Amino acid sequence: MSISTSFFRARIVTNIEERDLETVKCIYYPDWSEIDSSYQTFGRCNDKGQNFFYCSNYFEATLKELNPNHKDLVMVGTFDPKIENTKIRCQFAGIETLKRYSHSDSILQNYQYQNERDRNIEKFIGSKFQEKILPHNDFQYKLTIAFSNILLNDDDTGCLIYPSVASGLKYSNYGIKPNYVDELLYCTGVYIYRVEKSNFAYTLIPYKYSSYIHHNLNNHKTSIIDWKENNRTDKVKRYSL
């Protein structure tokens, strides 16, 4: 896959000190070696303690996967390739679903299975990536974690693309190995919103944004953020639930 788009990554900001927001590390993948094991969780693709970078090329998918509550503070980072049209080798889970929607990567549109057995195997794997897992049941990710480790076992493969369950399968999620993130991507902007959540929609009220990022080319995660208050009503975002 050629990377020619921005990726969006989001997190909920809770009990965080100002010094923790000084650099773009605050929106990167969590480094579990620096975090108490009691806070470690399973993800769709990662085991406990396994670093992984989750993102989407659609803001809406990123927000809905995060599923913030009313009054939460949400931080969103945009990530772009360091070199335009950088190529990264990918695997896919849920090919038929990804092909069904116009938002999916066009490289799948003409994909052909080698035989019916391959089709059935992919259908089974894809179905597991499309199961909705309830909060506090993250142990149910164990099967997709195993599949992810198999699909990404090759050192030359850096990304797994699968349908976004939270957005009704309309968009794609990207799971990228941390070393590929460090090598190929950099954070180009960080934004914090206050969330107003009704029965029908999310409303994101601008709170702060990175007016400038002092990029450290040697270790981008240490790039310093100049934060600025944001009260522009024209920057309010709304998304239906």
XYZ file of N, CA and C in Angstrom:
723
model
N 0.836 -1.192 0.000
C 0.000 0.000 0.000
C 0.869 1.239 0.000
N 0.489 2.210 -0.796
C 1.189 3.488 -0.817
C 0.502 4.441 0.151
N 1.260 5.004 1.099
C 0.686 5.915 2.091
C 0.669 7.327 1.513
N -0.525 7.791 1.163
C -0.655 9.136 0.610
C -1.743 9.916 1.328
N -2.124 9.446 2.517
C -3.210 10.060 3.261
C -2.792 10.274 4.708
N -3.563 11.084 5.426
C -3.337 11.263 6.858
C -4.024 10.139 7.622
N -3.424 9.751 8.730
C -4.049 8.823 9.658
C -4.456 9.593 10.908
N -5.558 9.158 11.516
C -6.044 9.778 12.747
C -5.958 8.769 13.884
N -5.403 9.236 14.998
C -5.350 8.425 16.210
C -5.949 9.249 17.341
N -6.696 8.599 18.243
C -7.368 9.342 19.310
C -7.237 8.617 20.644
N -7.349 9.387 21.709
C -7.360 8.841 23.067
C -8.193 9.755 23.945
N -8.686 9.216 25.041
C -9.404 10.012 26.034
C -8.394 10.528 27.047
N -8.490 11.802 27.366
C -7.552 12.445 28.286
C -8.178 12.472 29.676
N -7.624 11.702 30.605
C -8.118 11.684 31.981
C -6.938 11.672 32.944
N -7.081 12.415 34.029
C -6.068 12.433 35.096
C -4.655 12.591 34.546
N -4.491 13.542 33.672
C -3.198 13.751 33.033
C -2.640 15.107 33.443
N -1.342 15.163 33.680
C -0.699 16.407 34.080
C -0.178 17.154 32.857
N -0.023 18.464 33.011
C 0.399 19.299 31.883
C 1.721 18.826 31.288
N 2.626 18.358 32.139
C 3.933 17.935 31.617
C 3.810 16.723 30.702
N 2.717 15.962 30.871
C 2.510 14.799 30.012
C 2.034 15.189 28.618
N 1.685 16.465 28.447
C 1.211 16.945 27.151
C 2.266 17.767 26.423
N 3.478 17.769 26.932
C 4.512 18.640 26.364
C 4.990 18.183 24.994
N 4.966 16.880 24.731
C 5.491 16.363 23.463
C 4.436 15.518 22.753
N 4.698 15.226 21.476
C 3.736 14.446 20.695
C 3.655 12.996 21.170
N 4.528 12.600 22.078
C 4.443 11.253 22.642
C 3.075 11.009 23.265
N 2.401 12.085 23.667
C 1.106 11.963 24.329
C 0.025 11.379 23.420
N 0.229 11.392 22.109
C -0.770 10.865 21.182
C -0.233 9.666 20.398
N 0.996 9.257 20.677
C 1.549 8.059 20.033
C 0.973 6.790 20.669
N 1.346 5.641 20.139
C 0.974 4.368 20.756
C 1.545 4.321 22.170
N 0.813 3.729 23.125
C 1.349 3.626 24.483
C 2.521 2.662 24.530
N 3.563 3.049 25.235
C 4.709 2.165 25.450
C 4.455 1.432 26.764
N 4.004 0.189 26.655
C 3.573 -0.539 27.845
C 4.714 -0.844 28.804
N 5.946 -0.763 28.341
C 7.078 -0.984 29.245
C 7.189 0.138 30.270
N 6.530 1.273 29.998
C 6.571 2.422 30.896
C 5.301 2.552 31.733
N 4.371 1.605 31.572
C 3.059 1.702 32.207
C 2.849 0.499 33.117
N 2.283 0.747 34.292
C 2.027 -0.323 35.251
C 1.190 -1.426 34.603
N 1.551 -2.663 34.868
C 0.886 -3.803 34.229
C -0.604 -3.878 34.555
N -1.024 -3.270 35.659
C -2.441 -3.305 36.031
C -3.310 -2.530 35.051
N -2.689 -1.649 34.252
C -3.434 -0.860 33.271
C -3.406 -1.483 31.882
N -2.681 -2.566 31.716
C -2.560 -3.170 30.393
C -3.842 -3.892 30.002
N -4.199 -3.788 28.734
C -5.423 -4.402 28.232
C -5.147 -5.125 26.914
N -6.069 -6.013 26.557
C -6.040 -6.615 25.237
C -6.656 -5.644 24.238
N -6.203 -5.715 22.991
C -6.820 -4.960 21.911
C -7.226 -5.903 20.802
N -7.826 -5.367 19.766
C -8.240 -6.209 18.647
C -7.049 -6.988 18.074
N -5.874 -6.367 18.079
C -4.688 -6.985 17.469
C -3.547 -7.224 18.442
N -3.589 -6.640 19.622
C -2.435 -6.708 20.531
C -2.736 -7.448 21.814
N -1.752 -8.203 22.255
C -1.821 -8.861 23.553
C -1.471 -7.843 24.635
N -1.701 -8.189 25.891
C -1.309 -7.298 26.984
C 0.194 -7.061 26.937
N 0.585 -5.799 27.055
C 1.995 -5.459 27.048
C 2.612 -5.376 25.669
N 1.827 -5.597 24.622
C 2.328 -5.565 23.244
C 2.012 -4.207 22.625
N 3.036 -3.456 22.256
C 2.836 -2.129 21.663
C 2.223 -2.260 20.274
N 1.253 -1.387 19.988
C 0.581 -1.417 18.691
C -0.046 -0.057 18.439
N -0.070 0.349 17.188
C -0.569 1.673 16.805
C -1.878 1.507 16.040
N -2.988 1.911 16.679
C -4.304 1.836 16.042
C -4.680 3.204 15.475
N -5.218 3.200 14.269
C -5.602 4.466 13.648
C -6.592 4.188 12.522
N -7.046 5.254 11.882
C -7.887 5.139 10.695
C -7.585 6.312 9.789
N -7.923 6.167 8.524
C -7.769 7.308 7.620
C -9.044 8.142 7.558
N -10.022 7.824 8.436
C -11.239 8.627 8.564
C -11.417 9.032 10.025
N -11.591 10.325 10.249
C -11.758 10.859 11.601
C -12.948 10.199 12.289
N -14.053 10.054 11.559
C -15.272 9.499 12.147
C -15.050 8.093 12.690
N -14.337 7.268 11.949
C -14.056 5.908 12.412
C -13.228 5.930 13.688
N -12.235 6.801 13.729
C -11.380 6.919 14.914
C -12.196 7.305 16.139
N -13.096 8.275 15.971
C -13.933 8.725 17.084
C -14.856 7.611 17.563
N -15.518 6.949 16.647
C -16.489 5.931 17.037
C -15.822 4.703 17.641
N -14.624 4.377 17.187
C -13.886 3.281 17.817
C -13.513 3.636 19.254
N -13.214 4.900 19.498
C -12.866 5.351 20.849
C -14.083 5.324 21.760
N -15.254 5.711 21.221
C -16.523 5.693 21.953
C -16.459 6.487 23.263
N -16.147 7.780 23.197
C -16.050 8.587 24.420
C -17.415 8.828 25.051
N -17.404 9.182 26.315
C -18.623 9.510 27.044
C -18.863 11.014 27.042
N -20.053 11.395 27.455
C -20.408 12.809 27.579
C -19.449 13.503 28.559
N -18.937 14.649 28.152
C -18.028 15.489 28.939
C -16.575 15.008 28.923
N -16.291 13.928 28.226
C -14.892 13.497 28.109
C -14.076 14.521 27.327
N -12.771 14.541 27.608
C -11.826 15.263 26.756
C -11.178 14.246 25.828
N -11.217 14.525 24.529
C -10.651 13.627 23.529
C -9.494 14.312 22.819
N -8.367 13.628 22.754
C -7.209 14.123 22.016
C -7.103 13.361 20.701
N -6.903 14.103 19.624
C -6.780 13.509 18.294
C -5.466 13.961 17.672
N -4.728 13.023 17.123
C -3.491 13.352 16.420
C -3.589 12.974 14.957
N -3.009 13.788 14.100
C -2.907 13.449 12.682
C -1.473 13.028 12.390
N -1.342 11.964 11.630
C -0.030 11.417 11.276
C 0.085 11.318 9.761
N 1.212 11.773 9.251
C 1.456 11.763 7.814
C 2.773 11.058 7.508
N 2.930 10.566 6.280
C 4.204 9.936 5.914
C 5.327 10.954 5.862
N 6.494 10.552 6.332
C 7.658 11.440 6.267
C 8.053 11.710 4.822
N 7.858 10.710 3.971
C 8.145 10.846 2.544
C 6.863 10.530 1.785
N 6.460 11.406 0.876
C 5.209 11.239 0.150
C 5.176 9.909 -0.598
N 3.981 9.280 -0.550
C 3.753 7.997 -1.229
C 4.693 6.892 -0.746
N 4.995 6.939 0.549
C 5.750 5.848 1.166
C 4.961 4.549 1.040
N 5.630 3.459 0.752
C 4.950 2.175 0.597
C 5.167 1.312 1.833
N 4.095 0.633 2.228
C 4.157 -0.277 3.363
C 3.398 -1.546 2.991
N 3.991 -2.682 3.270
C 3.361 -3.956 2.946
C 2.280 -4.259 3.973
N 1.072 -4.609 3.488
C -0.087 -4.778 4.367
C -0.691 -6.170 4.235
N -1.405 -6.564 5.276
C -2.299 -7.704 5.247
C -3.713 -7.185 5.502
N -4.713 -7.979 5.093
C -6.106 -7.574 5.253
C -6.873 -8.671 5.978
N -7.838 -8.266 6.803
C -8.751 -9.201 7.455
C -10.173 -8.692 7.227
N -10.989 -9.501 6.545
C -12.328 -9.040 6.188
C -12.364 -8.463 4.787
N -11.754 -9.164 3.848
C -11.580 -8.636 2.493
C -12.913 -8.332 1.824
N -13.891 -9.240 1.938
C -15.170 -9.019 1.249
C -15.896 -7.792 1.788
N -15.815 -7.572 3.088
C -16.433 -6.380 3.674
C -15.705 -5.125 3.231
N -14.389 -5.168 3.213
C -13.606 -4.012 2.774
C -13.880 -3.689 1.305
N -14.092 -4.710 0.483
C -14.380 -4.499 -0.935
C -15.770 -3.904 -1.150
N -16.679 -4.168 -0.212
C -18.085 -3.803 -0.395
C -18.328 -2.304 -0.308
N -17.444 -1.597 0.388
C -17.661 -0.173 0.614
C -16.673 0.650 -0.185
N -17.154 1.763 -0.688
C -16.317 2.620 -1.539
C -15.146 3.216 -0.773
N -15.234 3.236 0.575
C -14.158 3.814 1.378
C -12.961 2.879 1.488
N -13.138 1.627 1.082
C -12.034 0.673 1.217
C -10.975 0.929 0.161
N -9.812 0.346 0.416
C -8.688 0.548 -0.490
C -8.974 -0.093 -1.843
N -8.766 0.646 -2.912
C -9.102 0.180 -4.258
C -8.286 -1.030 -4.687
N -7.169 -1.288 -4.023
C -6.337 -2.420 -4.443
C -7.038 -3.753 -4.204
N -8.112 -3.755 -3.404
C -8.831 -5.000 -3.151
C -9.920 -5.276 -4.175
N -10.315 -4.281 -4.948
C -11.474 -4.428 -5.811
C -11.337 -5.582 -6.796
N -10.146 -5.866 -7.257
C -9.924 -6.952 -8.217
C -9.219 -8.154 -7.590
N -9.272 -8.217 -6.253
C -8.585 -9.317 -5.571
C -9.255 -10.650 -5.894
N -8.461 -11.646 -6.203
C -8.960 -12.981 -6.517
C -8.345 -13.998 -5.554
N -9.198 -14.871 -4.995
C -8.703 -15.952 -4.143
C -8.112 -17.053 -5.015
N -7.111 -17.724 -4.498
C -6.497 -18.797 -5.279
C -7.425 -19.998 -5.406
N -8.247 -20.219 -4.364
C -9.205 -21.323 -4.413
C -10.294 -21.081 -3.371
N -11.308 -21.942 -3.371
C -12.440 -21.774 -2.464
C -12.024 -21.958 -1.006
N -11.033 -22.791 -0.770
C -10.537 -22.989 0.599
C -9.983 -21.686 1.149
N -9.199 -20.968 0.350
C -8.656 -19.680 0.788
C -9.775 -18.693 1.083
N -10.810 -18.699 0.248
C -11.951 -17.801 0.465
C -12.621 -18.095 1.807
N -12.827 -19.365 2.109
C -13.501 -19.737 3.350
C -12.654 -19.406 4.573
N -11.340 -19.607 4.459
C -10.448 -19.264 5.571
C -10.489 -17.765 5.833
N -10.400 -16.969 4.750
C -10.427 -15.516 4.919
C -11.774 -15.064 5.467
N -12.849 -15.695 5.026
C -14.186 -15.348 5.517
C -14.281 -15.579 7.022
N -13.716 -16.688 7.493
C -13.748 -16.978 8.928
C -12.909 -15.968 9.708
N -11.687 -15.730 9.235
C -10.823 -14.759 9.920
C -11.484 -13.385 9.934
N -12.015 -12.969 8.775
C -12.658 -11.659 8.687
C -13.840 -11.528 9.625
N -14.612 -12.622 9.802
C -15.784 -12.566 10.685
C -15.379 -12.298 12.123
N -14.228 -12.803 12.539
C -13.768 -12.589 13.910
C -13.343 -11.138 14.132
N -12.812 -10.496 13.091
C -12.439 -9.088 13.207
C -13.663 -8.172 13.162
N -14.830 -8.724 12.837
C -16.044 -7.917 12.762
C -16.993 -8.176 13.928
N -16.569 -8.984 14.891
C -17.383 -9.221 16.076
C -17.254 -8.041 17.029
N -18.380 -7.575 17.527
C -18.368 -6.473 18.486
C -18.087 -7.029 19.879
N -17.048 -6.516 20.504
C -16.654 -6.964 21.841
C -17.090 -5.916 22.855
N -17.842 -6.337 23.849
C -18.343 -5.409 24.850
C -17.224 -4.972 25.796
N -17.368 -3.767 26.390
C -16.365 -3.310 27.365
C -16.185 -4.341 28.483
N -14.965 -4.448 28.959
C -14.589 -5.372 30.037
C -14.590 -6.840 29.582
N -14.855 -7.085 28.293
C -14.747 -8.441 27.751
C -13.583 -8.533 26.774
N -12.551 -7.722 27.018
C -11.460 -7.648 26.040
C -10.684 -8.959 25.915
N -10.868 -9.876 26.870
C -10.214 -11.182 26.742
C -10.724 -11.927 25.504
N -11.894 -11.519 24.988
C -12.454 -12.165 23.804
C -11.697 -11.799 22.525
N -10.735 -10.897 22.648
C -9.894 -10.553 21.501
C -8.795 -11.589 21.251
N -8.688 -12.583 22.091
C -7.542 -13.495 22.008
C -7.409 -14.145 20.628
N -8.540 -14.463 19.977
C -8.461 -15.118 18.674
C -7.943 -14.158 17.606
N -8.453 -12.915 17.599
C -7.967 -11.961 16.594
C -6.524 -11.550 16.883
N -6.128 -11.580 18.144
C -4.720 -11.318 18.479
C -3.835 -12.400 17.861
N -4.276 -13.646 17.982
C -3.506 -14.754 17.402
C -3.421 -14.616 15.885
N -4.548 -14.284 15.249
C -4.542 -14.093 13.797
C -3.630 -12.930 13.403
N -3.668 -11.860 14.184
C -2.833 -10.687 13.884
C -1.359 -11.045 13.933
N -0.980 -11.812 14.951
C 0.427 -12.206 15.074
C 0.866 -13.081 13.899
N -0.055 -13.906 13.388
C 0.266 -14.735 12.222
C 0.378 -13.870 10.968
N -0.605 -12.994 10.760
C -0.629 -12.162 9.552
C 0.538 -11.184 9.503
N 0.995 -10.749 10.687
C 2.080 -9.768 10.750
C 3.408 -10.397 11.150
N 3.490 -11.710 11.039
C 4.700 -12.411 11.478
C 5.926 -12.041 10.650
N 5.721 -11.772 9.376
C 6.822 -11.398 8.485
C 7.327 -10.008 8.863
N 8.625 -9.862 9.052
C 9.203 -8.561 9.410
C 8.946 -7.504 8.350
N 8.742 -7.927 7.102
C 8.527 -6.978 6.009
C 7.079 -6.510 5.908
N 6.193 -7.080 6.718
C 4.785 -6.673 6.728
C 4.544 -5.796 7.943
N 4.047 -4.575 7.708
C 3.961 -3.616 8.802
C 2.583 -3.170 9.197
N 1.532 -3.578 8.448
C 0.207 -3.012 8.699
C -0.871 -4.057 8.459
N -1.895 -4.025 9.307
C -3.071 -4.875 9.146
C -4.295 -3.973 8.994
N -5.053 -4.179 7.924
C -6.238 -3.370 7.645
C -7.475 -4.244 7.819
N -8.475 -3.748 8.562
C -9.686 -4.520 8.818
C -10.858 -3.560 9.006
N -12.102 -4.017 8.847
C -13.256 -3.113 8.912
C -13.443 -2.516 10.304
N -13.949 -1.296 10.325
C -14.265 -0.619 11.587
C -15.662 -1.029 12.044
N -15.721 -1.845 13.080
C -17.003 -2.312 13.609
C -17.822 -1.146 14.150
N -17.165 -0.234 14.855
C -17.870 0.873 15.511
C -18.534 1.819 14.516
N -18.027 1.889 13.301
C -18.633 2.769 12.295
C -19.514 1.990 11.327
N -20.008 0.842 11.774
C -20.914 0.064 10.950
C -20.256 -0.551 9.736
N -18.953 -0.806 9.824
C -18.158 -1.436 8.762
C -17.988 -0.551 7.533
N -18.333 0.729 7.644
C -18.221 1.634 6.493
C -16.786 2.069 6.238
N -15.963 2.055 7.290
C -14.595 2.543 7.168
C -13.613 1.450 7.562
N -12.348 1.764 7.440
C -11.297 0.792 7.749
C -10.481 1.236 8.954
N -10.059 0.254 9.738
C -9.075 0.481 10.787
C -7.712 0.012 10.302
N -6.686 0.668 10.797
C -5.312 0.303 10.465
C -4.574 -0.013 11.765
N -3.971 -1.180 11.827
C -3.096 -1.522 12.939
C -1.677 -1.590 12.416
N -0.813 -0.726 12.910
C 0.537 -0.607 12.361
C 1.567 -0.960 13.436
N 2.560 -1.740 13.043
C 3.642 -2.072 13.971
C 4.372 -0.798 14.399
N 4.718 -0.684 15.677
C 5.364 0.538 16.176
C 6.635 0.929 15.439
N 7.460 -0.057 15.057
C 8.714 0.303 14.385
C 8.459 0.933 13.019
N 7.356 0.554 12.373
C 6.993 1.181 11.097
C 6.482 2.600 11.323
N 5.752 2.801 12.413
C 5.300 4.157 12.752
C 6.501 5.061 12.976
N 7.445 4.584 13.783
C 8.632 5.389 14.098
C 9.446 5.708 12.847
N 9.499 4.765 11.932
C 10.337 4.937 10.746
C 9.657 5.763 9.654
N 8.336 5.589 9.479
C 7.676 6.125 8.293
C 6.747 7.310 8.536
N 6.225 7.458 9.766
C 5.213 8.480 10.025
C 5.713 9.525 11.012
N 5.048 10.673 11.007
C 5.294 11.679 12.040
C 4.004 12.434 12.313
N 3.891 12.947 13.520
C 2.680 13.650 13.944
C 2.708 15.080 13.422
N 1.652 15.455 12.696
C 1.590 16.788 12.090
C 0.624 17.730 12.799
N -0.157 17.214 13.735
C -1.085 18.078 14.454
C -1.743 17.331 15.597
N -2.060 18.051 16.681
C -2.734 17.462 17.832
C -3.865 18.403 18.249
N -5.024 17.824 18.554
C -6.209 18.616 18.876
C -6.911 17.993 20.077
N -7.442 18.836 20.961
C -8.220 18.351 22.100
C -9.627 18.937 22.005
N -10.621 18.069 22.179
C -12.025 18.469 22.110
C -12.743 18.065 23.394
N -13.761 18.853 23.747
C -14.710 18.443 24.779
C -15.876 17.750 24.082
N -16.299 16.635 24.634
C -17.343 15.841 23.988
C -18.703 16.123 24.614
N -19.669 16.417 23.770
C -21.075 16.434 24.174
C -21.750 15.287 23.435
N -22.282 14.359 24.204
C -22.858 13.154 23.610
C -24.335 13.063 23.944
N -25.163 12.962 22.917
C -26.596 12.780 23.098
C -26.968 11.360 22.683
N -28.257 11.090 22.603
C -28.693 9.776 22.139
C -28.502 9.600 20.641
N -28.180 10.712 19.968
C -28.144 10.671 18.508
C -26.792 11.042 17.905
N -25.968 11.791 18.654
C -24.766 12.319 18.007
C -23.676 12.667 19.014
N -22.453 12.725 18.489
C -21.325 13.328 19.189
C -21.181 14.763 18.690
N -20.952 15.683 19.612
C -20.548 17.038 19.250
C -19.196 17.293 19.898
N -18.213 17.653 19.089
C -16.859 17.898 19.576
C -16.601 19.396 19.607
N -16.405 19.927 20.818
C -16.173 21.351 21.022
C -14.671 21.595 21.121
N -14.094 22.411 20.247
C -12.646 22.665 20.302
C -12.210 23.215 21.656
N -11.083 22.710 22.151
C -10.548 23.135 23.445
C -9.115 23.643 23.299
N -8.227 22.828 22.742
C -6.835 23.216 22.505
C -6.365 22.606 21.192
N -5.307 23.185 20.642
C -4.691 22.589 19.463
C -3.209 22.938 19.430
N -2.465 22.178 18.656
C -1.027 22.430 18.516
C -0.831 23.537 17.491
N -0.515 24.731 17.971
C -0.277 25.837 17.039
C 1.043 25.647 16.302
N 1.959 24.889 16.932
C 3.239 24.591 16.280
C 3.862 23.377 16.960
N 4.491 22.527 16.169
C 5.231 21.383 16.696
C 6.697 21.540 16.317
N 7.565 21.541 17.323
C 9.013 21.653 17.094
C 9.558 20.251 16.814
N 9.625 19.893 15.552
C 9.945 18.523 15.171
C 11.401 18.165 15.476
N 11.557 17.070 16.203
C 12.875 16.494 16.458
C 13.061 15.340 15.475
N 13.865 15.539 14.469
C 14.009 14.551 13.410
C 14.697 13.281 13.883
N 15.455 13.365 14.967
C 16.173 12.194 15.477
C 15.291 11.298 16.341
N 14.335 11.902 17.034
C 13.410 11.143 17.883
C 12.093 11.906 17.909
N 11.247 11.591 16.941
C 10.073 12.437 16.736
C 9.134 12.463 17.930
N 9.082 11.398 18.709
C 8.168 11.370 19.848
C 8.498 12.431 20.892
N 9.705 12.978 20.854
C 10.086 14.031 21.800
C 9.830 15.430 21.235
N 9.208 15.521 20.066
C 8.903 16.829 19.474
C 7.970 17.611 20.390
N 8.321 18.853 20.673
C 7.594 19.676 21.644
C 6.400 20.361 20.982
N 5.278 20.382 21.705
C 4.044 20.996 21.215
C 3.867 22.382 21.817
N 3.585 23.369 20.985
C 3.109 24.674 21.448
C 1.584 24.630 21.423
N 0.974 24.600 22.619
C -0.481 24.511 22.713
C -1.121 25.894 22.662
N -2.304 25.965 22.099
C -3.057 27.212 22.048
C -4.527 26.911 22.312
N -5.159 27.783 23.109
C -6.591 27.625 23.366
C -7.367 27.782 22.060
N -8.482 27.072 21.971
C -9.273 27.109 20.741
C -10.748 27.268 21.088
N -11.344 28.383 20.704
C -12.768 28.598 20.955
C -13.522 28.931 19.673
N -12.989 28.483 18.548
C -13.615 28.777 17.258
C -14.830 27.875 17.038
N -15.991 28.493 16.953
C -17.225 27.725 16.781
C -17.309 27.070 15.404
N -16.579 27.614 14.431
C -16.624 27.009 13.094
C -15.835 25.704 13.030
N -15.114 25.388 14.112
C -14.350 24.147 14.158
C -15.081 23.042 14.932
N -16.326 23.310 15.348
C -17.122 22.289 16.022
C -17.415 21.154 15.034
N -17.280 19.915 15.505
C -17.538 18.750 14.654
C -18.707 17.959 15.216
N -19.559 17.439 14.333
C -20.705 16.628 14.757
C -20.755 15.343 13.938
N -21.003 14.243 14.650
C -21.104 12.940 13.994
C -22.272 12.172 14.609
N -23.090 11.582 13.773
C -24.219 10.800 14.265
C -23.722 9.522 14.921
N -24.481 9.034 15.894
C -24.119 7.782 16.563
C -24.512 6.595 15.687
